[in-house]
CSV table of C-alpha atoms and ligand atoms in Angstrom, one decimal:
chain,number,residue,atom,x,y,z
A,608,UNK,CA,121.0,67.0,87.2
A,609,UNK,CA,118.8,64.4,89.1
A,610,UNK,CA,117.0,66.2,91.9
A,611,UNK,CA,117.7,64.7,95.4
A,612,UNK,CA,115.9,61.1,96.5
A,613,UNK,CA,113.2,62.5,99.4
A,614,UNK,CA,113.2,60.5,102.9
A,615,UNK,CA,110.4,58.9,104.4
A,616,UNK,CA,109.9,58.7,108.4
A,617,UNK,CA,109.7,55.6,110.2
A,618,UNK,CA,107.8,55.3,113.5
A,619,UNK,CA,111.1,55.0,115.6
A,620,UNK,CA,112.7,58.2,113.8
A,621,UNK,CA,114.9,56.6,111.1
A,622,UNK,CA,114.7,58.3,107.8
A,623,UNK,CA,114.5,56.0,104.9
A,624,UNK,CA,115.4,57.4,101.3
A,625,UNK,CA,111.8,57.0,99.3
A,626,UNK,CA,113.5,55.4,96.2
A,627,UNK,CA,116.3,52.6,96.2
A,628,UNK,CA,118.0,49.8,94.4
A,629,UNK,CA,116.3,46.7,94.2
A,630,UNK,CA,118.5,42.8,94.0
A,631,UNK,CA,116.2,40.1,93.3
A,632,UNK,CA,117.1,37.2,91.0
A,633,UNK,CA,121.2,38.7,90.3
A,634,UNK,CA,124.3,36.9,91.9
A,635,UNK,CA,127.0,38.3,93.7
A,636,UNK,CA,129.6,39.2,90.7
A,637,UNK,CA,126.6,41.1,88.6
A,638,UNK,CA,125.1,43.0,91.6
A,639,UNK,CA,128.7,43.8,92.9
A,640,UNK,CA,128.8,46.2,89.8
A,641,UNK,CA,125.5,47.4,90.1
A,642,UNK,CA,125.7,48.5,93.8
A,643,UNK,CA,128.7,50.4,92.4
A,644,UNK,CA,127.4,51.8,90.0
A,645,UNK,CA,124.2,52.7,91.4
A,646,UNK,CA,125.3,54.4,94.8
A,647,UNK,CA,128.2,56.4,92.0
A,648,UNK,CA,124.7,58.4,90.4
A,649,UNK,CA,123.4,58.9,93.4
A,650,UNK,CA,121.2,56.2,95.3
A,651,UNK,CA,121.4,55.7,98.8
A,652,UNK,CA,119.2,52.6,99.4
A,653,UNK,CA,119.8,49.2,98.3
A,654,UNK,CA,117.4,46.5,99.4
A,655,UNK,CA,118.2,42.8,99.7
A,656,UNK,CA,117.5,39.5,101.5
A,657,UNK,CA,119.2,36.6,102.5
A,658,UNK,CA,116.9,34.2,100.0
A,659,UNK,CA,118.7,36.5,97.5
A,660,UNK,CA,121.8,34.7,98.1
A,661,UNK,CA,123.7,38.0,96.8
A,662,UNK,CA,124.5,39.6,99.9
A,663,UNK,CA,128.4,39.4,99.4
A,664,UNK,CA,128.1,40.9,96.2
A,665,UNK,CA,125.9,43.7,97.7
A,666,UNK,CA,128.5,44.6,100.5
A,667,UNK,CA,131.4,44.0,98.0
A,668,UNK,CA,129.4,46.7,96.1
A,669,UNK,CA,128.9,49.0,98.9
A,670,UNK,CA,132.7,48.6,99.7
A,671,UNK,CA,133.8,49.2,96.2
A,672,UNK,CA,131.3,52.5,96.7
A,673,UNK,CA,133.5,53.7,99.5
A,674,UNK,CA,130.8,55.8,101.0
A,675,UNK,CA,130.4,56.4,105.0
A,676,UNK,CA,128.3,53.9,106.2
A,677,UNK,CA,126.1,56.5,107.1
A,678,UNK,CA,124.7,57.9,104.1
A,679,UNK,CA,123.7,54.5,102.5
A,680,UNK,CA,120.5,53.0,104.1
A,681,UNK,CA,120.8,48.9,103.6
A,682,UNK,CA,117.7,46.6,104.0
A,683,UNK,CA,117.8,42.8,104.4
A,684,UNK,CA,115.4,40.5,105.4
A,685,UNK,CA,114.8,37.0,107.2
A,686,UNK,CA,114.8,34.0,105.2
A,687,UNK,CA,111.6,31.6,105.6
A,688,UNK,CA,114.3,28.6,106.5
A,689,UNK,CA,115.4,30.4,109.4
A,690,UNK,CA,112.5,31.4,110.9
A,691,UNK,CA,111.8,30.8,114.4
A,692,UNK,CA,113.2,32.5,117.7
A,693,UNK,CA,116.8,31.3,118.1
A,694,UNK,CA,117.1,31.1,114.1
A,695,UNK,CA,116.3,34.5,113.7
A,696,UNK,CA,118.3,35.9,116.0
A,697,UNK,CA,121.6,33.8,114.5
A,698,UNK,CA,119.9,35.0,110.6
A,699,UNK,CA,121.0,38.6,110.6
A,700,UNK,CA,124.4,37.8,112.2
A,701,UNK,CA,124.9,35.5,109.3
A,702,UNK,CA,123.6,38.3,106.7
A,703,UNK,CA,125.5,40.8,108.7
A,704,UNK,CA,128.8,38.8,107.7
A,705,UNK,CA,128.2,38.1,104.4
A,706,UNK,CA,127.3,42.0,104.1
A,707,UNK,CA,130.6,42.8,106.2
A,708,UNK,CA,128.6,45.5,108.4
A,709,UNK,CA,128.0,45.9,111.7
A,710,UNK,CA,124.4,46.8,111.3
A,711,UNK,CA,122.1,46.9,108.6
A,712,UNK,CA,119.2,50.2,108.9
A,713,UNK,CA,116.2,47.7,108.3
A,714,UNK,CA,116.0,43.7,109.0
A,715,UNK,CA,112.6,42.2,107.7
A,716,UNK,CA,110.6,38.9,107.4
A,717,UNK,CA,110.3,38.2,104.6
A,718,UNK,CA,107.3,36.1,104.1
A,719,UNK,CA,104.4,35.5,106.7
A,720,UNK,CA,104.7,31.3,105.9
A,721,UNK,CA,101.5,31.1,108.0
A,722,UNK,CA,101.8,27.3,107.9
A,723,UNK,CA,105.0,27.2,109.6
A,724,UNK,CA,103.5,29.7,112.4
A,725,UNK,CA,106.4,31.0,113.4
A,726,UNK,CA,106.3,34.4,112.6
A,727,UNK,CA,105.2,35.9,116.1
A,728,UNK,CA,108.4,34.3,117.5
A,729,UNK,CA,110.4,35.9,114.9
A,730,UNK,CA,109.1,39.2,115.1
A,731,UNK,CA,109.9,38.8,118.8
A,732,UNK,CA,113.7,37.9,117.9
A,733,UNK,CA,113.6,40.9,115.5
A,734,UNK,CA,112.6,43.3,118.1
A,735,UNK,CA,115.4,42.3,119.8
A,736,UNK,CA,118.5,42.4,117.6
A,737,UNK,CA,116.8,46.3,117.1
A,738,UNK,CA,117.6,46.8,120.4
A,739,UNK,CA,121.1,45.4,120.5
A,740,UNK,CA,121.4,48.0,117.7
A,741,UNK,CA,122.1,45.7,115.1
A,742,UNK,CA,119.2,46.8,112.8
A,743,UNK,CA,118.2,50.6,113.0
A,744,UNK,CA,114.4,49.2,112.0
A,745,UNK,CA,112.4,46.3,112.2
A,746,UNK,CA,109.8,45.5,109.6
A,747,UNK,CA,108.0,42.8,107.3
A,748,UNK,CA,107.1,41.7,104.2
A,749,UNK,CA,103.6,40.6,102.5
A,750,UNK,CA,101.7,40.6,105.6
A,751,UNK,CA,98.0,40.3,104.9
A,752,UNK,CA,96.0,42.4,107.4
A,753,UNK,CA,95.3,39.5,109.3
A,754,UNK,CA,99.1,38.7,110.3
A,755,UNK,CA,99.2,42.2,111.1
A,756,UNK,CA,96.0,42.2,113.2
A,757,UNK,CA,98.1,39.1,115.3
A,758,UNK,CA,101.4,40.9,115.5
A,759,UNK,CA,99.2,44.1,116.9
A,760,UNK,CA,97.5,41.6,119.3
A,761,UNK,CA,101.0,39.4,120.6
A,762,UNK,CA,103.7,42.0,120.1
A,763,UNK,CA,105.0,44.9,121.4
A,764,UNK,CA,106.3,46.6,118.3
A,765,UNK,CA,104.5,47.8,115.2
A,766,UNK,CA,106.7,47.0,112.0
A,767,UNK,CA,108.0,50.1,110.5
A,768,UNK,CA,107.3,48.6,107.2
A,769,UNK,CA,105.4,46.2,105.1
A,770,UNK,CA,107.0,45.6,101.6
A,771,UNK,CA,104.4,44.7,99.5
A,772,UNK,CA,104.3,44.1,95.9
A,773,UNK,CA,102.7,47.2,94.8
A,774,UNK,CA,101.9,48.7,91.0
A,775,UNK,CA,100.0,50.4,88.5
A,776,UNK,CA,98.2,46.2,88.1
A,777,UNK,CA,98.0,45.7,91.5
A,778,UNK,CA,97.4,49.0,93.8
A,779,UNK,CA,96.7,47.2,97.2
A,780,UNK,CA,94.6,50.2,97.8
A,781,UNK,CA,93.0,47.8,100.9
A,782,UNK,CA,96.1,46.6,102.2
A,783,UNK,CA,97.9,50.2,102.4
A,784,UNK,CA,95.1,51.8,104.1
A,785,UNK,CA,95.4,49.1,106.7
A,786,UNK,CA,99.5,49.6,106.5
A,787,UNK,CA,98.1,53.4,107.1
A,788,UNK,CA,96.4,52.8,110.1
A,789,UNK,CA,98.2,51.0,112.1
A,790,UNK,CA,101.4,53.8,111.4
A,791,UNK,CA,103.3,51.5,108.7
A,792,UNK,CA,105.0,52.7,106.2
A,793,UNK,CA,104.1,50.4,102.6
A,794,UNK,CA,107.5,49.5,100.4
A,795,UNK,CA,106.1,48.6,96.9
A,796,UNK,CA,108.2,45.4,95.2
A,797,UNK,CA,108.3,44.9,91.8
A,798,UNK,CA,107.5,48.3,91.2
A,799,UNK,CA,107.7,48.2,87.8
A,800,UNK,CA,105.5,44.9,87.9
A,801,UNK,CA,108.9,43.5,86.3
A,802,UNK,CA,109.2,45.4,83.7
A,803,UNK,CA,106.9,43.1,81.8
A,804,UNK,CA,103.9,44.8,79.6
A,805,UNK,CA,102.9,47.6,81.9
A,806,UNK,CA,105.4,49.5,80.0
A,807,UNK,CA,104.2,49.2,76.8
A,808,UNK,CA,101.0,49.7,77.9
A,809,UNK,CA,99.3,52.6,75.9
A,810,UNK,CA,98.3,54.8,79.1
A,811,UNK,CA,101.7,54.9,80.4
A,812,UNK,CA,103.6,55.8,76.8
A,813,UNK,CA,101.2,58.5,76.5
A,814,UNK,CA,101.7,60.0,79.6
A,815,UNK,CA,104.8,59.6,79.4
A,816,UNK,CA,104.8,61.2,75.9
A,817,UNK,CA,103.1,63.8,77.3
A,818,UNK,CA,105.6,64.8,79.7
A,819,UNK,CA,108.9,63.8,77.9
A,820,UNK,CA,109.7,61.4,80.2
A,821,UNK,CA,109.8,57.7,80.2
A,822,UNK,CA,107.3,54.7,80.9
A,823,UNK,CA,109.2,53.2,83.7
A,824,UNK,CA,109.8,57.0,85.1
A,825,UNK,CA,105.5,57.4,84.9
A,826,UNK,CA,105.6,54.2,87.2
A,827,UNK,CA,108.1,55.2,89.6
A,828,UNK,CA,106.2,58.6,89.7
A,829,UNK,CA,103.0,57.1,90.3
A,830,UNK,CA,104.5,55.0,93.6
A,831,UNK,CA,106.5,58.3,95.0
A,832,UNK,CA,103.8,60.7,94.1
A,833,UNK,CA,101.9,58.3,96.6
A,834,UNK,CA,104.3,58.4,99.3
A,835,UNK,CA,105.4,54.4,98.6
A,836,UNK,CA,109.2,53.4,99.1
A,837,UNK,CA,110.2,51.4,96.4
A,838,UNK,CA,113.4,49.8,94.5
A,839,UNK,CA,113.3,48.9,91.4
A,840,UNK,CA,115.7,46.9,89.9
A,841,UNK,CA,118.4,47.9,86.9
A,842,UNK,CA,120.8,46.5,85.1
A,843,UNK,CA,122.9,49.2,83.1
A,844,UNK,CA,123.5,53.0,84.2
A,845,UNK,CA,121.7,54.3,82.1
A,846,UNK,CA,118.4,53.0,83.5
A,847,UNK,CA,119.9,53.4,86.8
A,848,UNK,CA,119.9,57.0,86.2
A,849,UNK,CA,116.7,57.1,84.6
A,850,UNK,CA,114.8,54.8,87.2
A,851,UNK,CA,116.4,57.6,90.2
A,852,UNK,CA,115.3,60.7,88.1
A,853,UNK,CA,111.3,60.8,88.3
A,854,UNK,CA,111.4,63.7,91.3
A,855,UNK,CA,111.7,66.8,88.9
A,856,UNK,CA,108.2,66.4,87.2
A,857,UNK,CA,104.4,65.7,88.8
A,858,UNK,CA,101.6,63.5,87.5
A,859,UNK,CA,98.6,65.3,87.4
A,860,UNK,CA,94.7,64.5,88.9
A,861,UNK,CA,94.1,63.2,85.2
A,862,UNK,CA,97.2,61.3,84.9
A,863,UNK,CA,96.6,59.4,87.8
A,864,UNK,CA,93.2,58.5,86.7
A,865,UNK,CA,93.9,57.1,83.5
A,866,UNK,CA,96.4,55.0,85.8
A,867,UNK,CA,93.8,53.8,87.7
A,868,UNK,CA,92.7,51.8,85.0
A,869,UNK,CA,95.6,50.1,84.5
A,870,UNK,CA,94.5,47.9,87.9
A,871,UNK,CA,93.9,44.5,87.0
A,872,UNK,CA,94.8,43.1,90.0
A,873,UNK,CA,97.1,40.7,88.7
A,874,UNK,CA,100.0,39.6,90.5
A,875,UNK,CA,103.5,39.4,88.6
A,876,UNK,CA,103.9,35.7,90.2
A,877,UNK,CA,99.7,34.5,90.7
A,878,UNK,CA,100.9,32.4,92.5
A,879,UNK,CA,102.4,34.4,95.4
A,880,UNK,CA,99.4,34.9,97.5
A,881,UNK,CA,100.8,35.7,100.8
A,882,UNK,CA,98.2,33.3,102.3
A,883,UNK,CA,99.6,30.6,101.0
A,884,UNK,CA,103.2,31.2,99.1
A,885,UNK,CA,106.2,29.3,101.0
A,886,UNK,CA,109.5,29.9,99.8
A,887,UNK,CA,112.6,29.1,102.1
B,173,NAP,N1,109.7,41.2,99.6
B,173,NAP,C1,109.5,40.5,98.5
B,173,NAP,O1,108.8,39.4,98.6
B,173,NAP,C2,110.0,40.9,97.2
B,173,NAP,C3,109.6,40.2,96.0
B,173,NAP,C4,110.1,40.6,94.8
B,173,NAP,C5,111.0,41.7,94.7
B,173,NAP,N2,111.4,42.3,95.9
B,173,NAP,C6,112.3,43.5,95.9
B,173,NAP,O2,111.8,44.5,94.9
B,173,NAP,C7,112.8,44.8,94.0
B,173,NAP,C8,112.2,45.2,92.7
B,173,NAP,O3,111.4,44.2,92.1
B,173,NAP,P1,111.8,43.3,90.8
B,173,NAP,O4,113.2,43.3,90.7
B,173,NAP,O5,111.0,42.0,91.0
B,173,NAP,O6,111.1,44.0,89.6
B,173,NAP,P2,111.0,45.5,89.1
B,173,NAP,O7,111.9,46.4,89.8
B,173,NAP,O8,109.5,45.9,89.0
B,173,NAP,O9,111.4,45.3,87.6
B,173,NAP,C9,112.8,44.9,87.2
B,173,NAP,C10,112.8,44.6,85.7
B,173,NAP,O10,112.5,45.8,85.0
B,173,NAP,C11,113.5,46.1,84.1
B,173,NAP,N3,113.7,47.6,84.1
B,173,NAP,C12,114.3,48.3,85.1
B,173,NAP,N4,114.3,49.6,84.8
B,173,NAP,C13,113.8,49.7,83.6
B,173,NAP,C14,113.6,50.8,82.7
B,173,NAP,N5,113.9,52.1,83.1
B,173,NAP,N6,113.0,50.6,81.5
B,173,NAP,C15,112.6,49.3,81.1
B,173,NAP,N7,112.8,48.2,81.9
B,173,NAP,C16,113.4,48.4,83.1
B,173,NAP,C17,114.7,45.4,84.6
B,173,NAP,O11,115.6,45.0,83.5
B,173,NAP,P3,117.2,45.1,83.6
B,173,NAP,O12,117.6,44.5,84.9
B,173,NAP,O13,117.5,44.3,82.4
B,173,NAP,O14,117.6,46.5,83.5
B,173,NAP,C18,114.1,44.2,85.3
B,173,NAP,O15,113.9,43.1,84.3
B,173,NAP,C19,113.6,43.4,93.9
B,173,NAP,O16,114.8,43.5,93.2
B,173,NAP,C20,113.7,43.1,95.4
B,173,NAP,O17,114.7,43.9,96.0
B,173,NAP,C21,110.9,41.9,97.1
């Protein structure tokens, strides 16, 4: 049997299951079935975002489950089209319908855009449906240390995450410690750097020979055993199952070094360099 997901603390108190269900890039019908089939062997965490454009199919999904509300933590985040003061604060009562909930446990911007500069006022707006209770948490999404360093500077709230994208390839050792010491928790996206190559790789298949487990449960391992909240994405149960099961076995000091030199540095997308990247 799968030994029971950990939680992580946020700064405000909320407790946020350390491994979850990732949506990207799957439309409403398809991730319907997965939400279903996910939260049914066991996960208690699905993350998704407006720009996703699956959030019916997520709350069909977590209908379909038939859980309380309670015991499934939901994450959503701010698209870079609506950001801004007044657009944000209409955003997550737009997501909130298309979800049919009443609150989601963690609203997030999604991107910095720091052309657009807008992303101090939305922060503001996000602080604010928080305290009409219609997000447990408030967080964001591939800040850079300087976008933190502003929000720290212009805000009153630290975020409670930053979701980075965060693997074996690219380790944001840098960018965590800063997450670190300003009391933010890192989310690692595209944990499994996609499941492109990484999983092939000869490190990982002989570690995970080694401990008669898989490649993608080596990964996983390596971001939990770290104390990173991630979500990778699945398609069928079975690797639903598998993806959920890495909290029954350890890495060891010698593991981890080997997976050390797995860091490249290489973005899954080069392009998305939070400096620059715009999507809306
Ligand atoms: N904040 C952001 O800007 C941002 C950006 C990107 C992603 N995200 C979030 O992070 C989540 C995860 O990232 P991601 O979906 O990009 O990539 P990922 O989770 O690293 O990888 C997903 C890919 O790996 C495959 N896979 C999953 N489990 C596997 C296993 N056990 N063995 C072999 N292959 C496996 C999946 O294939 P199948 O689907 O065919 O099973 C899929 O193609 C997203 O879904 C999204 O929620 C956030």
């Amino acid at each position: 049997m799968t030994t029971p997901t950990p939680t992580v603390r946020l700064d405000n108190g909320v407790e946020i299951p350390q491994l979850g269900l990732g949506t990207a890039r799957v439309g409403d019908e398809e991730i319907r079935r997965i939400v279903r089939e996910a939260l049914a062997v066991g996960y208690r965490f699905v993350d998704t975002a407006a720009e996703y454009e699956n959030e019916v199919g997520v709350g069909q999904g977590l209908r379909d489950a038939g859980l309380p509300r309670g015991e499934v933590f939901v994450s959503t985040k701010l698209r870079g089209a609506d950001q801004g003061y007044a657009q944000a604060k209409q955003a997550l009562t737009d997501s909130l319908r298309r979800l049919q909930l009443d609150h989601v446990d963690l609203y997030i911007v999604h991107w910095p855009l720091p052309r657009l500069d807008r992303y101090v006022e939305s922060w503001q707006a996000l602080q604010e449906l928080a305290a009409e209770g219609l997000t447990r948490a408030v967080g964001v999404s591939n800040f850079l240390p300087e976008h933190l360093a502003r929000l720290g500077e212009e805000a009153s709230t630290v975020p409670a995450v930053n979701q980075i994208e965060v693997h074996p390839r690219l380790p944001q050792r840098e960018l965590r410690a800063e997450n670190d010491r300003r009391g933010i928790v890192t989310e690692s996206w595209s944990p499994l750097a996609n499941g492109g190559d990484l999983l092939t790789d000869d490190v990982v298949t002989g570690i995970a020979a080694e401990h008669g487990v898989t490649p993608a449960q080596v990964v996983l391992r390596w971001h939990v055993q770290q104390g990173l909240v991630t979500f990778p994405k699945a398609s069928s149960v079975e690797r639903l199952r598998e993806n959920l099961d890495v909290f029954g076995f350890a890495l060891g000091e010698d593991d981890l070094a080997r997976m050390d030199t797995l860091a490249t540095g290489e973005r899954t997308d080069p392009r998305q360099d939070p400096a620059t990247w715009e999507e809306f």
